[in-house]
Amino acid sequence: MSATDTIRSYFNAFNAKDTEAMLACLDAEVAHHVNEGQVRSGKIKFAEFCAHMTHCYDENLTDMVIFEAEGGTRAAAEYIVNGTYLATDAGLPEAHGQTYRLPAGSFFTLKNGKITRVVTYYNLADWIRQVR
């Protein structure tokens, strides 16, 4: 399986709201770099993050473009996050079903067909503006 195939499987699982399928794409010691947050290590922390996100947000990714570096050990994706803010997340504006549309990008390192590093970026100030 190519890096592009792995990343596509990861995002297809995201859009299907299938955390187990996302976890299957990850290395056991995955380093998850959250936008403007701390690095979380391992699948357990990743699953906890996904549970929190599913509680607070309903998101679907569209306009996906995946890039793969020669050798297949690094990849990136650019996409649009289409979401609904379901439940207030700590330190953020109050949720009452606001919708948002936000460009974002993710960067990946892969080893033996598994994702060992995920870094995601989006403009938090833009998101806050949209949900206020």
Short mmCIF file of N, CA and C in Angstrom, two decimals:
data_model
loop_
_atom_site.label_atom_id
_atom_site.label_comp_id
_atom_site.label_asym_id
_atom_site.label_seq_id
_atom_site.Cartn_x
_atom_site.Cartn_y
_atom_site.Cartn_z
N MET A 1 0.85 -1.18 0.00
CA MET A 1 0.00 0.00 0.00
C MET A 1 0.89 1.24 0.00
N SER A 2 0.60 2.18 -0.87
CA SER A 2 1.39 3.41 -0.95
C SER A 2 1.01 4.36 0.18
N ALA A 3 1.85 5.36 0.41
CA ALA A 3 1.53 6.39 1.41
C ALA A 3 0.20 7.07 1.05
N THR A 4 0.00 7.33 -0.22
CA THR A 4 -1.25 7.96 -0.66
C THR A 4 -2.45 7.08 -0.30
N ASP A 5 -2.32 5.77 -0.51
CA ASP A 5 -3.41 4.84 -0.16
C ASP A 5 -3.69 4.87 1.34
N THR A 6 -2.63 4.88 2.14
CA THR A 6 -2.80 4.91 3.60
C THR A 6 -3.49 6.20 4.04
N ILE A 7 -3.05 7.32 3.49
CA ILE A 7 -3.64 8.61 3.86
C ILE A 7 -5.09 8.68 3.39
N ARG A 8 -5.36 8.18 2.21
CA ARG A 8 -6.74 8.16 1.71
C ARG A 8 -7.62 7.28 2.62
N SER A 9 -7.12 6.15 3.05
CA SER A 9 -7.86 5.28 3.97
C SER A 9 -8.12 5.97 5.29
N TYR A 10 -7.13 6.68 5.79
CA TYR A 10 -7.26 7.43 7.05
C TYR A 10 -8.38 8.47 6.94
N PHE A 11 -8.37 9.26 5.86
CA PHE A 11 -9.39 10.30 5.71
C PHE A 11 -10.76 9.73 5.34
N ASN A 12 -10.80 8.63 4.60
CA ASN A 12 -12.09 7.98 4.34
C ASN A 12 -12.71 7.52 5.66
N ALA A 13 -11.88 6.97 6.54
CA ALA A 13 -12.35 6.55 7.87
C ALA A 13 -12.84 7.75 8.67
N PHE A 14 -12.11 8.86 8.58
CA PHE A 14 -12.54 10.09 9.28
C PHE A 14 -13.93 10.49 8.81
N ASN A 15 -14.12 10.55 7.51
CA ASN A 15 -15.42 10.97 6.97
C ASN A 15 -16.53 9.97 7.29
N ALA A 16 -16.17 8.70 7.48
CA ALA A 16 -17.16 7.68 7.85
C ALA A 16 -17.39 7.64 9.36
N LYS A 17 -16.65 8.48 10.09
CA LYS A 17 -16.72 8.53 11.56
C LYS A 17 -16.37 7.17 12.16
N ASP A 18 -15.37 6.53 11.57
CA ASP A 18 -14.93 5.19 11.97
C ASP A 18 -13.55 5.29 12.61
N THR A 19 -13.54 5.59 13.91
CA THR A 19 -12.28 5.76 14.63
C THR A 19 -11.42 4.51 14.58
N GLU A 20 -12.02 3.34 14.67
CA GLU A 20 -11.25 2.09 14.63
C GLU A 20 -10.49 1.96 13.31
N ALA A 21 -11.13 2.33 12.21
CA ALA A 21 -10.45 2.27 10.91
C ALA A 21 -9.33 3.30 10.84
N MET A 22 -9.53 4.47 11.46
CA MET A 22 -8.44 5.46 11.52
C MET A 22 -7.27 4.89 12.30
N LEU A 23 -7.57 4.30 13.45
CA LEU A 23 -6.52 3.73 14.30
C LEU A 23 -5.74 2.64 13.57
N ALA A 24 -6.41 1.90 12.69
CA ALA A 24 -5.74 0.85 11.93
C ALA A 24 -4.67 1.40 10.99
N CYS A 25 -4.77 2.67 10.64
CA CYS A 25 -3.78 3.32 9.76
C CYS A 25 -2.56 3.81 10.52
N LEU A 26 -2.64 3.80 11.85
CA LEU A 26 -1.61 4.40 12.68
C LEU A 26 -0.64 3.38 13.27
N ASP A 27 0.60 3.81 13.42
CA ASP A 27 1.59 3.07 14.19
C ASP A 27 1.20 3.14 15.67
N ALA A 28 1.52 2.14 16.45
CA ALA A 28 1.17 2.11 17.88
C ALA A 28 1.70 3.33 18.63
N GLU A 29 2.83 3.86 18.21
CA GLU A 29 3.46 4.99 18.91
C GLU A 29 3.28 6.31 18.16
N VAL A 30 2.23 6.43 17.40
CA VAL A 30 2.00 7.63 16.59
C VAL A 30 2.16 8.91 17.42
N ALA A 31 2.79 9.92 16.83
CA ALA A 31 2.89 11.25 17.45
C ALA A 31 1.86 12.13 16.78
N HIS A 32 0.88 12.60 17.55
CA HIS A 32 -0.22 13.39 17.02
C HIS A 32 -0.03 14.84 17.46
N HIS A 33 0.32 15.70 16.52
CA HIS A 33 0.54 17.12 16.77
C HIS A 33 -0.76 17.85 16.47
N VAL A 34 -1.45 18.28 17.51
CA VAL A 34 -2.75 18.93 17.38
C VAL A 34 -2.53 20.41 17.11
N ASN A 35 -3.37 21.00 16.25
CA ASN A 35 -3.29 22.44 15.96
C ASN A 35 -3.34 23.22 17.27
N GLU A 36 -2.32 24.04 17.51
CA GLU A 36 -2.22 24.89 18.69
C GLU A 36 -2.40 24.13 19.99
N GLY A 37 -1.94 22.86 20.02
CA GLY A 37 -2.07 22.03 21.22
C GLY A 37 -0.80 21.25 21.48
N GLN A 38 -0.91 20.34 22.41
CA GLN A 38 0.22 19.50 22.80
C GLN A 38 0.34 18.29 21.88
N VAL A 39 1.54 17.72 21.83
CA VAL A 39 1.74 16.49 21.09
C VAL A 39 1.23 15.34 21.96
N ARG A 40 0.41 14.48 21.36
CA ARG A 40 -0.10 13.30 22.05
C ARG A 40 0.58 12.09 21.42
N SER A 41 1.03 11.17 22.26
CA SER A 41 1.73 9.99 21.76
C SER A 41 0.92 8.73 21.98
N GLY A 42 0.85 7.90 20.94
CA GLY A 42 0.21 6.60 21.03
C GLY A 42 -1.24 6.59 20.59
N LYS A 43 -1.69 5.38 20.24
CA LYS A 43 -3.05 5.20 19.74
C LYS A 43 -4.11 5.50 20.81
N ILE A 44 -3.82 5.21 22.07
CA ILE A 44 -4.81 5.45 23.12
C ILE A 44 -5.12 6.94 23.22
N LYS A 45 -4.09 7.77 23.23
CA LYS A 45 -4.29 9.23 23.28
C LYS A 45 -5.00 9.72 22.03
N PHE A 46 -4.67 9.14 20.89
CA PHE A 46 -5.33 9.52 19.64
C PHE A 46 -6.81 9.18 19.71
N ALA A 47 -7.15 7.99 20.20
CA ALA A 47 -8.55 7.58 20.33
C ALA A 47 -9.30 8.49 21.29
N GLU A 48 -8.66 8.89 22.39
CA GLU A 48 -9.29 9.82 23.34
C GLU A 48 -9.57 11.16 22.67
N PHE A 49 -8.62 11.65 21.89
CA PHE A 49 -8.80 12.89 21.15
C PHE A 49 -9.99 12.77 20.19
N CYS A 50 -10.06 11.67 19.46
CA CYS A 50 -11.17 11.45 18.51
C CYS A 50 -12.51 11.44 19.23
N ALA A 51 -12.58 10.80 20.39
CA ALA A 51 -13.84 10.76 21.15
C ALA A 51 -14.27 12.16 21.56
N HIS A 52 -13.31 12.96 22.01
CA HIS A 52 -13.61 14.35 22.39
C HIS A 52 -14.10 15.15 21.19
N MET A 53 -13.40 15.01 20.07
CA MET A 53 -13.78 15.74 18.87
C MET A 53 -15.16 15.33 18.37
N THR A 54 -15.47 14.06 18.41
CA THR A 54 -16.78 13.57 17.97
C THR A 54 -17.89 14.13 18.84
N HIS A 55 -17.60 14.31 20.13
CA HIS A 55 -18.58 14.89 21.04
C HIS A 55 -18.85 16.36 20.72
N CYS A 56 -17.80 17.09 20.39
CA CYS A 56 -17.92 18.55 20.20
C CYS A 56 -18.18 18.98 18.76
N TYR A 57 -17.80 18.17 17.78
CA TYR A 57 -17.84 18.61 16.39
C TYR A 57 -18.36 17.49 15.49
N ASP A 58 -19.08 17.86 14.46
CA ASP A 58 -19.45 16.94 13.38
C ASP A 58 -18.81 17.50 12.12
N GLU A 59 -17.80 16.79 11.61
CA GLU A 59 -17.03 17.32 10.48
C GLU A 59 -16.96 16.33 9.33
N ASN A 60 -16.91 16.89 8.13
CA ASN A 60 -16.72 16.14 6.90
C ASN A 60 -15.67 16.89 6.07
N LEU A 61 -14.72 16.16 5.54
CA LEU A 61 -13.65 16.77 4.75
C LEU A 61 -13.93 16.61 3.27
N THR A 62 -13.78 17.71 2.52
CA THR A 62 -14.01 17.70 1.08
C THR A 62 -12.82 18.35 0.37
N ASP A 63 -12.86 18.30 -0.95
CA ASP A 63 -11.84 18.92 -1.80
C ASP A 63 -10.43 18.45 -1.42
N MET A 64 -10.32 17.16 -1.14
CA MET A 64 -9.08 16.56 -0.67
C MET A 64 -8.05 16.45 -1.80
N VAL A 65 -6.83 16.90 -1.52
CA VAL A 65 -5.69 16.70 -2.40
C VAL A 65 -4.59 16.10 -1.55
N ILE A 66 -4.07 14.95 -1.97
CA ILE A 66 -3.02 14.26 -1.22
C ILE A 66 -1.73 14.30 -2.02
N PHE A 67 -0.65 14.62 -1.33
CA PHE A 67 0.68 14.71 -1.92
C PHE A 67 1.56 13.65 -1.25
N GLU A 68 2.39 12.97 -2.04
CA GLU A 68 3.29 11.97 -1.49
C GLU A 68 4.72 12.28 -1.91
N ALA A 69 5.63 12.28 -0.94
CA ALA A 69 7.04 12.50 -1.23
C ALA A 69 7.64 11.23 -1.84
N GLU A 70 8.63 11.40 -2.65
CA GLU A 70 9.33 10.28 -3.24
C GLU A 70 9.84 9.38 -2.12
N GLY A 71 9.64 8.10 -2.26
CA GLY A 71 10.07 7.16 -1.23
C GLY A 71 8.94 6.74 -0.30
N GLY A 72 7.84 7.50 -0.29
CA GLY A 72 6.66 7.12 0.46
C GLY A 72 6.72 7.23 1.97
N THR A 73 7.71 7.96 2.49
CA THR A 73 7.79 8.07 3.95
C THR A 73 7.17 9.36 4.48
N ARG A 74 6.80 10.26 3.58
CA ARG A 74 6.15 11.50 4.00
C ARG A 74 5.03 11.81 3.01
N ALA A 75 3.98 12.45 3.55
CA ALA A 75 2.84 12.82 2.73
C ALA A 75 2.18 14.04 3.35
N ALA A 76 1.32 14.67 2.57
CA ALA A 76 0.56 15.83 3.04
C ALA A 76 -0.80 15.81 2.37
N ALA A 77 -1.73 16.51 2.97
CA ALA A 77 -3.07 16.62 2.38
C ALA A 77 -3.60 18.02 2.66
N GLU A 78 -4.31 18.55 1.67
CA GLU A 78 -4.99 19.83 1.82
C GLU A 78 -6.47 19.54 1.57
N TYR A 79 -7.34 20.19 2.35
CA TYR A 79 -8.77 19.89 2.27
C TYR A 79 -9.58 21.01 2.90
N ILE A 80 -10.90 20.89 2.77
CA ILE A 80 -11.83 21.81 3.41
C ILE A 80 -12.56 21.06 4.51
N VAL A 81 -12.60 21.64 5.70
CA VAL A 81 -13.36 21.08 6.82
C VAL A 81 -14.73 21.74 6.80
N ASN A 82 -15.77 20.92 6.65
CA ASN A 82 -17.16 21.38 6.69
C ASN A 82 -17.72 20.85 7.99
N GLY A 83 -18.07 21.74 8.92
CA GLY A 83 -18.44 21.24 10.23
C GLY A 83 -19.60 21.92 10.89
N THR A 84 -20.06 21.27 11.96
CA THR A 84 -21.06 21.81 12.86
C THR A 84 -20.50 21.70 14.27
N TYR A 85 -20.60 22.79 15.00
CA TYR A 85 -20.10 22.87 16.38
C TYR A 85 -21.23 22.38 17.29
N LEU A 86 -21.08 21.20 17.86
CA LEU A 86 -22.16 20.52 18.58
C LEU A 86 -22.21 20.82 20.07
N ALA A 87 -21.04 20.82 20.72
CA ALA A 87 -20.97 20.98 22.18
C ALA A 87 -19.79 21.87 22.50
N THR A 88 -19.95 22.77 23.46
CA THR A 88 -18.91 23.74 23.80
C THR A 88 -17.62 23.03 24.20
N ASP A 89 -16.53 23.42 23.55
CA ASP A 89 -15.20 22.91 23.85
C ASP A 89 -14.53 23.90 24.79
N ALA A 90 -13.84 23.40 25.80
CA ALA A 90 -13.23 24.23 26.83
C ALA A 90 -12.38 25.35 26.23
N GLY A 91 -12.60 26.57 26.69
CA GLY A 91 -11.82 27.71 26.26
C GLY A 91 -12.23 28.30 24.92
N LEU A 92 -13.28 27.76 24.32
CA LEU A 92 -13.74 28.23 23.01
C LEU A 92 -15.15 28.80 23.15
N PRO A 93 -15.64 29.49 22.11
CA PRO A 93 -16.99 30.07 22.19
C PRO A 93 -18.04 28.98 22.47
N GLU A 94 -19.18 29.42 22.98
CA GLU A 94 -20.28 28.51 23.28
C GLU A 94 -20.84 27.92 21.98
N ALA A 95 -21.13 26.62 22.04
CA ALA A 95 -21.68 25.92 20.87
C ALA A 95 -23.20 25.96 20.90
N HIS A 96 -23.77 26.21 19.74
CA HIS A 96 -25.22 26.10 19.57
C HIS A 96 -25.55 25.74 18.13
N GLY A 97 -24.79 24.76 17.61
CA GLY A 97 -25.07 24.24 16.27
C GLY A 97 -24.54 25.07 15.13
N GLN A 98 -23.59 25.98 15.38
CA GLN A 98 -23.03 26.79 14.32
C GLN A 98 -22.32 25.91 13.28
N THR A 99 -22.40 26.32 12.03
CA THR A 99 -21.67 25.63 10.98
C THR A 99 -20.44 26.45 10.59
N TYR A 100 -19.46 25.77 10.03
CA TYR A 100 -18.24 26.43 9.59
C TYR A 100 -17.67 25.69 8.39
N ARG A 101 -16.85 26.41 7.65
CA ARG A 101 -16.13 25.88 6.48
C ARG A 101 -14.73 26.45 6.55
N LEU A 102 -13.74 25.60 6.61
CA LEU A 102 -12.39 26.02 6.95
C LEU A 102 -11.34 25.24 6.17
N PRO A 103 -10.44 25.93 5.46
CA PRO A 103 -9.33 25.20 4.83
C PRO A 103 -8.37 24.67 5.90
N ALA A 104 -7.80 23.50 5.64
CA ALA A 104 -6.88 22.89 6.60
C ALA A 104 -5.87 22.04 5.85
N GLY A 105 -4.84 21.63 6.57
CA GLY A 105 -3.83 20.75 5.99
C GLY A 105 -3.26 19.83 7.04
N SER A 106 -2.83 18.67 6.60
CA SER A 106 -2.20 17.70 7.49
C SER A 106 -0.91 17.20 6.86
N PHE A 107 0.04 16.90 7.70
CA PHE A 107 1.34 16.39 7.28
C PHE A 107 1.60 15.08 7.99
N PHE A 108 2.20 14.13 7.28
CA PHE A 108 2.35 12.78 7.80
C PHE A 108 3.76 12.26 7.59
N THR A 109 4.20 11.43 8.53
CA THR A 109 5.37 10.58 8.36
C THR A 109 4.86 9.15 8.43
N LEU A 110 5.39 8.29 7.56
CA LEU A 110 4.96 6.90 7.51
C LEU A 110 6.15 5.96 7.58
N LYS A 111 5.91 4.80 8.18
CA LYS A 111 6.93 3.76 8.24
C LYS A 111 6.22 2.42 8.17
N ASN A 112 6.69 1.54 7.29
CA ASN A 112 6.09 0.22 7.13
C ASN A 112 4.58 0.29 6.89
N GLY A 113 4.15 1.28 6.13
CA GLY A 113 2.74 1.39 5.77
C GLY A 113 1.84 1.98 6.83
N LYS A 114 2.40 2.41 7.95
CA LYS A 114 1.61 2.98 9.04
C LYS A 114 2.02 4.44 9.27
N ILE A 115 1.08 5.24 9.72
CA ILE A 115 1.35 6.65 10.02
C ILE A 115 2.01 6.74 11.39
N THR A 116 3.20 7.35 11.42
CA THR A 116 3.93 7.51 12.68
C THR A 116 3.84 8.93 13.23
N ARG A 117 3.42 9.88 12.36
CA ARG A 117 3.29 11.27 12.79
C ARG A 117 2.17 11.92 11.99
N VAL A 118 1.29 12.62 12.72
CA VAL A 118 0.21 13.41 12.10
C VAL A 118 0.31 14.83 12.65
N VAL A 119 0.37 15.81 11.77
CA VAL A 119 0.38 17.22 12.15
C VAL A 119 -0.76 17.89 11.38
N THR A 120 -1.66 18.57 12.09
CA THR A 120 -2.78 19.22 11.42
C THR A 120 -2.77 20.71 11.73
N TYR A 121 -3.02 21.51 10.69
CA TYR A 121 -3.06 22.97 10.83
C TYR A 121 -4.33 23.54 10.21
N TYR A 122 -4.89 24.52 10.88
CA TYR A 122 -6.00 25.33 10.35
C TYR A 122 -5.94 26.66 11.07
N ASN A 123 -6.67 27.63 10.58
CA ASN A 123 -6.65 28.97 11.15
C ASN A 123 -7.70 29.06 12.26
N LEU A 124 -7.26 28.93 13.50
CA LEU A 124 -8.17 28.95 14.64
C LEU A 124 -8.93 30.27 14.74
N ALA A 125 -8.28 31.39 14.44
CA ALA A 125 -8.96 32.69 14.49
C ALA A 125 -10.10 32.74 13.48
N ASP A 126 -9.91 32.16 12.31
CA ASP A 126 -10.97 32.09 11.30
C ASP A 126 -12.13 31.24 11.81
N TRP A 127 -11.82 30.10 12.42
CA TRP A 127 -12.87 29.23 12.96
C TRP A 127 -13.67 29.96 14.04
N ILE A 128 -12.98 30.64 14.95
CA ILE A 128 -13.66 31.40 16.01
C ILE A 128 -14.56 32.46 15.41
N ARG A 129 -14.07 33.17 14.40
CA ARG A 129 -14.89 34.19 13.74
C ARG A 129 -16.16 33.58 13.17
N GLN A 130 -16.05 32.40 12.59
CA GLN A 130 -17.21 31.75 11.97
C GLN A 130 -18.23 31.26 12.98
N VAL A 131 -17.79 30.85 14.18
CA VAL A 131 -18.75 30.30 15.14
C VAL A 131 -19.25 31.32 16.17
N ARG A 132 -18.71 32.52 16.19
CA ARG A 132 -19.18 33.55 17.15
C ARG A 132 -20.54 34.06 16.79
#
